[in-house]
């Protein structure tokens, strides 16, 4: 389904628009206040952009350093070319551990490869422990609609009703947010203490030390990363940072851009395994999943600098009105419009680069200065050149015009033919071109014809 068609459907949901509009307005205002506290915010953005560019320019070297450091610290590194390989690795570890259930930290990378569905096919249930992810998981017909707040399209009353039908069946939770959250805590607590294996994503992987970092707000991540005896982390290869010192920049940029906080409530950093402290096994899966293909595009590769803060979603007028589900990707909003077509292939999401007004608000708030509008325009050009059929009437018409303009003789012949194709017939021949603009009517007599008639000269 094209973005245009999907957006037309979601625009019919007035409740969804109200929920998203209210939430994004609140986050925008909080972010402005949090960013204004730092006088060197723009210099931090410059530093973030430079670090990411450097990491991508030396990616093979950084990944090899990361692998060596993790291995030296007692961890095991796996390489996955695509989602199928990554899913198979996670499933094989779970089977060896002997568990039919894993607990999960919120992870876009695992959503991207549809890990939950792949594990379910192997008889292994993946339980989401992030509150918003849990809300989405409890409703089989629901989908994530925001990078940071996957259930942003649900209001409190809808969540309360969902919980009373599922994890708090038979209870009356009332309308207090604390009571609704408590129902989720009670549901998850036993799982934290008994499930032997956890799966997480990663915000950062430090090549210098082999340290992996996860930031979150609820504490569920800390429970997953410390209590189970086996921890598996799936990390996109673009998340690598060269040095420990680089964290200084990103741990200032990320919380202010995402949740409008000075620092994340929970910042978990771990390096391999430590005897008698935390998981006894640590596996790091490095996922390509189309990322090396994105790196081949000199303009589009900047999309890999994204640190998943979702600031661009919260300022996007298109996202605010259609919601995240219209993008049909785990990466909605402006960043999804440039990331999804590149990861999946332009043929799989050709309409997403047009899901923007090009107002530039996304670039102004991006903490690593990804020029999203320029990449959108670049991708639009690529879609037209590479994916739209060369057999469309418009494409054939343009080829014909190019041939006609090549010589004077052809040009004059084309002028005579053009007079035969005036009116509705010509418009019907190139419907895409004429849908949004008028087709100029050729004059009854060209200047050359007039000159010949008046002067008799060629």
Coordinates of C-alpha atoms in Angstrom, one line a residue:
X1 CA 0.0 0.0 0.0
X2 CA 1.4 3.4 -0.9
X3 CA 1.9 6.1 1.8
X4 CA -0.8 8.2 0.2
X5 CA -3.4 5.4 0.4
X6 CA -2.4 4.5 4.0
X7 CA -2.5 8.1 5.1
X8 CA -5.9 8.5 3.6
X9 CA -7.2 5.8 5.9
X10 CA -5.5 7.0 9.1
X11 CA -6.7 10.6 8.5
X12 CA -10.2 9.2 9.0
X13 CA -9.4 8.5 12.7
X14 CA -10.1 11.7 14.6
X15 CA -9.2 10.2 18.0
X16 CA -5.7 9.1 16.6
X17 CA -5.1 12.7 15.4
X18 CA -6.1 14.2 18.7
X19 CA -3.9 11.7 20.7
X20 CA -0.8 12.3 18.6
X21 CA -1.4 16.0 18.3
X22 CA -1.6 16.4 22.1
X23 CA 1.4 14.2 22.8
X24 CA 3.8 15.7 20.2
X25 CA 2.8 19.2 21.2
X26 CA 3.7 18.5 24.8
X27 CA 7.1 16.8 23.8
X28 CA 8.0 19.7 21.5
X29 CA 7.5 22.3 24.2
X30 CA 9.5 20.3 26.8
X31 CA 12.3 19.7 24.3
X32 CA 12.7 23.4 23.6
X33 CA 13.1 24.2 27.3
X34 CA 15.6 21.3 27.8
X35 CA 17.7 22.4 24.8
X36 CA 17.7 26.0 25.8
X37 CA 19.5 25.1 29.0
X38 CA 22.7 24.3 27.1
X39 CA 24.5 27.3 25.6
X40 CA 26.7 25.0 23.6
X41 CA 23.9 23.0 22.1
X42 CA 24.8 23.8 18.5
X43 CA 28.4 22.8 19.1
X44 CA 27.2 19.5 20.6
X45 CA 25.2 18.9 17.4
X46 CA 28.3 19.7 15.3
X47 CA 30.3 17.2 17.4
X48 CA 27.6 14.5 17.1
X49 CA 27.5 14.9 13.4
X50 CA 31.3 14.7 13.1
X51 CA 31.6 11.6 15.3
X52 CA 29.0 9.8 13.3
X53 CA 30.6 10.7 10.0
X54 CA 33.9 9.6 11.3
X55 CA 32.5 6.3 12.5
X56 CA 30.8 5.6 9.2
X57 CA 33.9 6.5 7.2
X58 CA 35.9 3.9 9.2
X59 CA 33.1 1.4 9.9
X60 CA 35.0 -1.9 9.0
X61 CA 37.9 -0.9 11.3
X62 CA 35.5 0.1 14.1
X63 CA 33.5 -3.1 13.9
X64 CA 36.6 -5.2 14.0
X65 CA 37.8 -3.3 17.1
X66 CA 34.4 -3.8 18.7
X67 CA 34.4 -7.5 18.0
X68 CA 37.9 -7.9 19.5
X69 CA 37.1 -5.9 22.6
X70 CA 33.8 -7.8 23.3
X71 CA 35.5 -11.1 22.8
X72 CA 38.4 -10.1 25.1
X73 CA 35.8 -9.3 27.8
X74 CA 34.2 -12.7 27.6
X75 CA 31.4 -12.0 25.2
X76 CA 30.6 -13.8 21.9
X77 CA 30.1 -11.8 18.7
X78 CA 27.9 -13.0 15.8
X79 CA 27.6 -11.4 12.4
X80 CA 24.2 -11.4 10.6
X81 CA 23.9 -10.3 7.0
X82 CA 20.1 -9.9 7.3
X83 CA 17.2 -10.4 9.6
X84 CA 16.8 -14.1 8.8
X85 CA 20.3 -14.8 10.0
X86 CA 19.9 -12.7 13.1
X87 CA 16.6 -14.4 14.0
X88 CA 18.1 -17.8 13.5
X89 CA 21.0 -16.9 15.8
X90 CA 18.7 -15.7 18.6
X91 CA 16.5 -18.8 18.2
X92 CA 19.4 -21.2 18.4
X93 CA 20.7 -19.6 21.6
X94 CA 17.3 -19.8 23.2
X95 CA 17.0 -23.5 22.3
X96 CA 20.4 -24.2 23.7
X97 CA 19.5 -22.4 26.9
X98 CA 16.3 -24.5 27.0
X99 CA 13.8 -21.8 27.3
X100 CA 10.5 -21.2 25.4
X101 CA 10.3 -17.6 26.6
X102 CA 12.5 -14.6 26.4
X103 CA 12.0 -11.1 27.9
X104 CA 12.8 -8.1 25.7
X105 CA 14.1 -4.6 26.1
X106 CA 12.5 -2.1 23.6
X107 CA 14.5 -2.5 20.4
X108 CA 13.7 -1.1 16.9
X109 CA 16.3 -3.4 15.4
X110 CA 14.4 -6.5 16.6
X111 CA 11.2 -5.0 15.3
X112 CA 12.9 -4.3 12.0
X113 CA 13.7 -8.0 11.5
X114 CA 10.4 -9.2 13.0
X115 CA 12.2 -11.2 15.7
X116 CA 9.1 -11.8 17.8
X117 CA 7.3 -13.4 14.9
X118 CA 10.4 -15.5 14.0
X119 CA 10.8 -16.8 17.6
X120 CA 7.0 -17.5 17.8
X121 CA 7.4 -19.8 14.7
X122 CA 10.1 -21.7 16.6
X123 CA 7.9 -22.1 19.7
X124 CA 9.5 -19.3 21.7
X125 CA 7.5 -16.4 23.1
X126 CA 9.1 -13.0 23.2
X127 CA 7.6 -10.8 26.0
X128 CA 7.9 -7.1 25.6
X129 CA 8.7 -5.4 28.9
X130 CA 8.6 -1.7 27.8
X131 CA 5.2 -0.4 28.8
X132 CA 4.3 1.1 25.4
X133 CA 5.6 -2.0 23.5
X134 CA 3.6 -4.2 25.9
X135 CA 0.4 -2.2 25.1
X136 CA 1.0 -2.7 21.4
X137 CA 1.8 -6.4 21.9
X138 CA -1.4 -7.1 23.9
X139 CA -3.6 -6.0 21.0
X140 CA -2.8 -8.3 18.0
X141 CA -4.3 -5.8 15.6
X142 CA -2.2 -2.9 16.8
X143 CA 1.1 -1.6 15.5
X144 CA 3.8 0.8 16.7
X145 CA 3.3 4.4 15.6
X146 CA 6.3 6.2 17.2
X147 CA 10.0 5.4 17.6
X148 CA 10.1 6.4 21.2
X149 CA 6.5 6.0 22.3
X150 CA 5.1 3.1 20.2
X151 CA 1.6 3.5 21.7
X152 CA 1.4 7.3 21.3
X153 CA -1.8 6.8 19.4
X154 CA -3.6 5.3 22.5
X155 CA -4.9 7.5 25.3
X156 CA -5.3 6.5 28.9
X157 CA -8.9 5.3 28.6
X158 CA -8.0 3.0 25.7
X159 CA -5.0 1.5 27.6
X160 CA -7.0 1.0 30.8
X161 CA -9.7 -0.9 28.8
X162 CA -7.0 -3.0 27.0
X163 CA -5.4 -4.0 30.4
X164 CA -8.8 -4.9 31.9
X165 CA -9.4 -7.2 29.0
X166 CA -5.9 -8.9 29.2
X167 CA -3.3 -8.7 32.0
X168 CA -5.8 -7.3 34.6
X169 CA -8.8 -9.3 33.6
X170 CA -11.7 -8.9 36.1
X171 CA -10.1 -5.9 37.8
X172 CA -11.3 -2.3 37.7
X173 CA -8.1 -0.1 37.3
X174 CA -9.7 3.3 37.5
X175 CA -8.4 6.3 35.6
X176 CA -5.2 6.9 37.5
X177 CA -2.0 6.4 35.5
X178 CA -0.2 4.9 38.5
X179 CA -2.8 2.2 38.8
X180 CA -2.6 1.3 35.2
X181 CA 1.2 1.2 35.3
X182 CA 1.0 -1.0 38.4
X183 CA -1.0 -3.6 36.5
X184 CA 1.9 -3.8 34.0
X185 CA 4.5 -4.1 36.8
X186 CA 2.7 -6.9 38.5
X187 CA 2.4 -8.7 35.2
X188 CA 6.1 -8.3 34.4
X189 CA 7.8 -8.7 37.7
X190 CA 7.6 -12.5 37.9
X191 CA 9.0 -12.7 34.4
X192 CA 12.0 -10.6 35.2
X193 CA 12.8 -13.1 38.1
X194 CA 12.2 -16.4 36.3
X195 CA 12.9 -16.1 32.5
X196 CA 16.5 -17.1 31.9
X197 CA 17.2 -15.2 28.7
X198 CA 16.8 -11.6 27.6
X199 CA 17.1 -9.9 24.3
X200 CA 18.0 -6.2 23.9
X201 CA 18.9 -3.7 21.3
X202 CA 21.7 -1.2 21.7
X203 CA 21.9 2.6 21.6
X204 CA 25.7 2.5 21.3
X205 CA 28.6 0.1 21.0
X206 CA 32.0 1.4 21.9
X207 CA 34.7 0.0 19.7
X208 CA 37.5 1.1 22.1
X209 CA 36.3 -0.9 25.1
X210 CA 33.6 -3.3 23.8
X211 CA 31.0 -1.6 26.0
X212 CA 27.4 -1.7 25.0
X213 CA 25.0 1.0 26.1
X214 CA 21.2 1.1 26.5
X215 CA 19.3 4.1 27.7
X216 CA 15.6 4.0 28.8
X217 CA 13.2 5.6 31.2
X218 CA 11.3 2.8 33.0
X219 CA 13.9 0.5 34.5
X220 CA 12.6 -2.6 32.7
X221 CA 15.7 -2.5 30.6
X222 CA 18.0 -2.5 33.6
X223 CA 16.0 -5.6 34.9
X224 CA 16.4 -7.4 31.6
X225 CA 20.1 -6.6 31.3
X226 CA 21.1 -7.8 34.8
X227 CA 18.8 -10.5 36.0
X228 CA 18.6 -13.3 33.3
X229 CA 21.6 -15.6 33.0
X230 CA 21.9 -15.1 29.3
X231 CA 21.8 -11.8 27.5
X232 CA 21.6 -11.4 23.7
X233 CA 22.0 -7.9 22.2
X234 CA 21.1 -7.2 18.6
X235 CA 22.9 -4.1 17.3
X236 CA 22.7 -2.5 13.9
X237 CA 26.3 -2.0 12.7
X238 CA 25.7 1.8 12.4
X239 CA 25.5 2.1 16.2
X240 CA 29.2 1.7 16.7
X241 CA 31.2 4.7 18.2
X242 CA 35.0 4.8 18.0
X243 CA 35.8 5.8 21.6
X244 CA 34.4 5.9 25.1
X245 CA 34.8 9.7 25.1
X246 CA 32.2 9.9 22.3
X247 CA 29.5 9.0 24.8
X248 CA 30.0 12.3 26.5
X249 CA 28.4 14.0 23.4
X250 CA 25.6 11.5 22.8
X251 CA 24.5 11.2 26.4
X252 CA 23.8 14.9 26.3
X253 CA 22.2 15.0 22.8
X254 CA 19.9 11.9 23.1
X255 CA 17.8 12.5 26.3
X256 CA 17.1 16.2 25.5
X257 CA 16.1 15.4 22.0
X258 CA 14.0 12.3 22.8
X259 CA 12.3 12.7 26.2
X260 CA 13.3 16.3 26.8
X261 CA 15.2 15.3 29.9
X262 CA 18.7 16.4 31.1
X263 CA 19.7 12.8 31.4
X264 CA 18.1 9.4 30.9
X265 CA 16.7 7.9 34.1
X266 CA 18.5 4.6 33.3
X267 CA 21.7 4.4 31.4
X268 CA 23.0 0.9 31.4
X269 CA 26.6 0.2 30.2
X270 CA 28.2 -3.2 30.2
X271 CA 31.3 -4.8 28.9
X272 CA 31.3 -8.6 28.2
X273 CA 30.6 -10.7 31.3
X274 CA 31.6 -10.3 35.0
X275 CA 31.8 -13.3 37.3
X276 CA 29.0 -13.3 39.9
X277 CA 27.6 -10.1 38.5
X278 CA 24.9 -10.0 35.8
X279 CA 24.4 -12.5 33.0
X280 CA 26.8 -15.4 32.7
X281 CA 26.6 -15.4 28.9
X282 CA 26.6 -12.3 26.6
X283 CA 26.1 -12.5 22.9
X284 CA 26.4 -9.5 20.6
X285 CA 24.8 -9.9 17.1
X286 CA 26.0 -7.3 14.6
X287 CA 23.3 -6.8 12.0
X288 CA 23.9 -5.5 8.5
X289 CA 20.3 -5.7 7.2
X290 CA 20.9 -3.4 4.2
X291 CA 23.1 -0.9 6.0
X292 CA 26.2 -1.5 3.9
X293 CA 24.0 -0.9 0.8
X294 CA 22.9 2.4 2.3
X295 CA 26.6 3.4 2.8
X296 CA 27.1 3.1 -1.0
X297 CA 24.9 6.2 -1.5
X298 CA 27.0 9.3 -0.8
X299 CA 23.9 11.4 0.0
X300 CA 21.6 8.9 1.6
X301 CA 24.2 7.4 3.9
X302 CA 23.7 10.2 6.4
X303 CA 20.5 8.5 7.4
X304 CA 22.7 6.0 9.3
X305 CA 23.8 8.7 11.7
X306 CA 20.3 8.6 13.3
X307 CA 20.4 8.0 17.1
X308 CA 16.6 7.2 17.2
X309 CA 15.6 10.2 19.3
X310 CA 12.4 10.8 17.4
X311 CA 12.7 14.6 17.6
X312 CA 12.0 14.8 13.8
X313 CA 8.7 13.0 14.3
X314 CA 7.5 15.4 17.0
X315 CA 7.9 18.5 14.7
X316 CA 6.7 17.0 11.5
X317 CA 3.3 18.3 10.3
X318 CA 2.7 15.2 8.1
X319 CA 3.4 12.8 11.0
X320 CA 1.3 14.8 13.4
X321 CA -1.8 14.4 11.1
X322 CA -1.4 10.9 9.7
X323 CA 0.3 9.1 12.6
X324 CA 3.1 6.5 12.4
X325 CA 1.1 3.5 11.1
X326 CA 0.7 5.2 7.7
X327 CA 4.4 4.7 7.1
X328 CA 4.0 0.9 7.4
X329 CA 7.5 0.7 9.0
X330 CA 9.0 0.5 12.4
X331 CA 10.7 3.7 11.4
X332 CA 7.9 6.3 10.9
X333 CA 8.1 10.0 10.4
X334 CA 10.8 11.9 8.5
X335 CA 13.7 9.6 9.5
X336 CA 11.6 6.6 8.4
X337 CA 10.9 8.3 5.0
X338 CA 14.6 8.3 4.3
X339 CA 15.7 5.2 6.2
X340 CA 13.0 2.6 5.2
X341 CA 13.3 3.0 1.4
X342 CA 17.1 2.6 1.7
X343 CA 17.1 -0.4 4.0
X344 CA 14.3 -2.3 2.3
X345 CA 15.1 -1.1 -1.2
X346 CA 13.4 1.7 -3.2
X347 CA 11.1 -0.7 -4.9
X348 CA 9.6 -1.8 -1.5
X349 CA 8.8 1.8 -0.3
X350 CA 8.8 4.1 -3.3
X351 CA 6.2 6.5 -2.0
X352 CA 7.8 7.3 1.4
X353 CA 10.2 10.0 0.1
X354 CA 7.1 12.0 -0.8
X355 CA 5.7 11.8 2.8
X356 CA 7.0 15.3 3.6
X357 CA 6.2 19.0 3.1
X358 CA 10.0 19.7 3.0
X359 CA 9.5 22.4 5.6
X360 CA 12.9 21.7 7.1
X361 CA 11.7 21.4 10.8
X362 CA 13.2 17.9 11.0
X363 CA 16.6 19.2 10.1
X364 CA 16.5 22.0 12.6
X365 CA 15.8 19.6 15.5
X366 CA 18.0 16.7 14.5
X367 CA 20.7 16.3 17.2
X368 CA 23.2 15.0 14.6
X369 CA 22.2 17.4 11.8
X370 CA 20.9 14.9 9.3
X371 CA 19.8 17.0 6.4
X372 CA 16.5 15.0 5.9
X373 CA 14.9 17.4 3.4
X374 CA 17.9 17.1 1.0
X375 CA 18.0 13.3 1.3
X376 CA 14.2 13.2 0.6
X377 CA 14.7 15.2 -2.6
X378 CA 17.7 12.9 -3.5
X379 CA 15.6 9.8 -2.9
X380 CA 12.7 11.2 -5.0
X381 CA 15.1 11.6 -7.9
X382 CA 16.4 8.0 -7.4
X383 CA 12.8 6.6 -7.3
X384 CA 12.0 8.4 -10.6
X385 CA 15.2 7.3 -12.2
X386 CA 15.5 3.8 -10.9
X387 CA 12.1 2.5 -10.0
X388 CA 9.3 4.2 -11.9
X389 CA 8.6 2.2 -15.1
X390 CA 10.4 3.4 -18.2
X391 CA 7.2 2.3 -20.1
X392 CA 4.9 4.9 -18.5
X393 CA 3.3 7.4 -21.0
X394 CA 5.2 10.2 -19.3
X395 CA 8.6 8.5 -19.6
X396 CA 8.0 7.6 -23.3
X397 CA 6.8 11.2 -23.9
X398 CA 10.0 12.6 -22.4
X399 CA 12.2 10.3 -24.4
X400 CA 10.3 11.3 -27.6
X401 CA 10.8 15.0 -26.8
X402 CA 14.5 14.4 -26.2
X403 CA 14.8 12.8 -29.6
X404 CA 12.8 15.5 -31.3
X405 CA 14.9 18.3 -29.8
X406 CA 18.1 16.7 -31.1
X407 CA 17.9 18.1 -34.6
X408 CA 16.1 20.9 -36.4
X409 CA 14.4 18.6 -38.8
X410 CA 12.9 16.5 -36.1
X411 CA 11.9 19.5 -34.1
X412 CA 9.9 21.0 -36.9
X413 CA 8.3 17.7 -37.7
X414 CA 7.4 17.4 -34.0
X415 CA 5.8 20.8 -34.1
X416 CA 3.5 19.8 -37.0
X417 CA 2.6 16.5 -35.2
X418 CA 1.9 18.4 -31.9
X419 CA -0.8 20.4 -33.6
X420 CA -2.6 17.1 -34.4
X421 CA -2.4 16.0 -30.8
X422 CA -4.1 19.0 -29.2
X423 CA -6.9 18.8 -26.7
X424 CA -8.3 16.0 -24.5
X425 CA -6.6 13.3 -26.5
X426 CA -3.1 14.5 -25.6
X427 CA -4.1 14.8 -21.9
X428 CA -5.4 11.2 -21.9
X429 CA -2.1 10.0 -23.3
X430 CA -0.1 11.4 -20.3
X431 CA -2.5 11.3 -17.4
X432 CA 0.1 11.5 -14.7
X433 CA 1.7 14.7 -16.1
X434 CA -1.6 16.5 -16.7
X435 CA -3.2 15.5 -13.4
X436 CA -1.5 18.4 -11.6
X437 CA -0.8 20.8 -14.4
X438 CA -2.2 22.0 -17.7
X439 CA -0.7 20.8 -20.9
X440 CA 0.3 23.8 -23.0
X441 CA -1.7 24.2 -26.2
X442 CA 0.7 24.5 -29.2
X443 CA 0.0 27.6 -31.4
X444 CA -1.8 27.2 -34.7
X445 CA 1.2 28.6 -36.4
X446 CA 4.8 28.6 -35.1
X447 CA 7.2 31.5 -35.5
X448 CA 9.1 29.6 -38.1
X449 CA 6.0 29.0 -40.1
X450 CA 5.0 32.7 -39.8
X451 CA 8.5 33.7 -40.9
X452 CA 8.4 31.5 -44.0
X453 CA 4.9 32.8 -44.9
X454 CA 5.9 36.4 -44.5
X455 CA 9.5 36.4 -45.7
X456 CA 9.6 33.2 -47.8
X457 CA 12.9 32.2 -46.2
X458 CA 13.8 29.0 -44.4

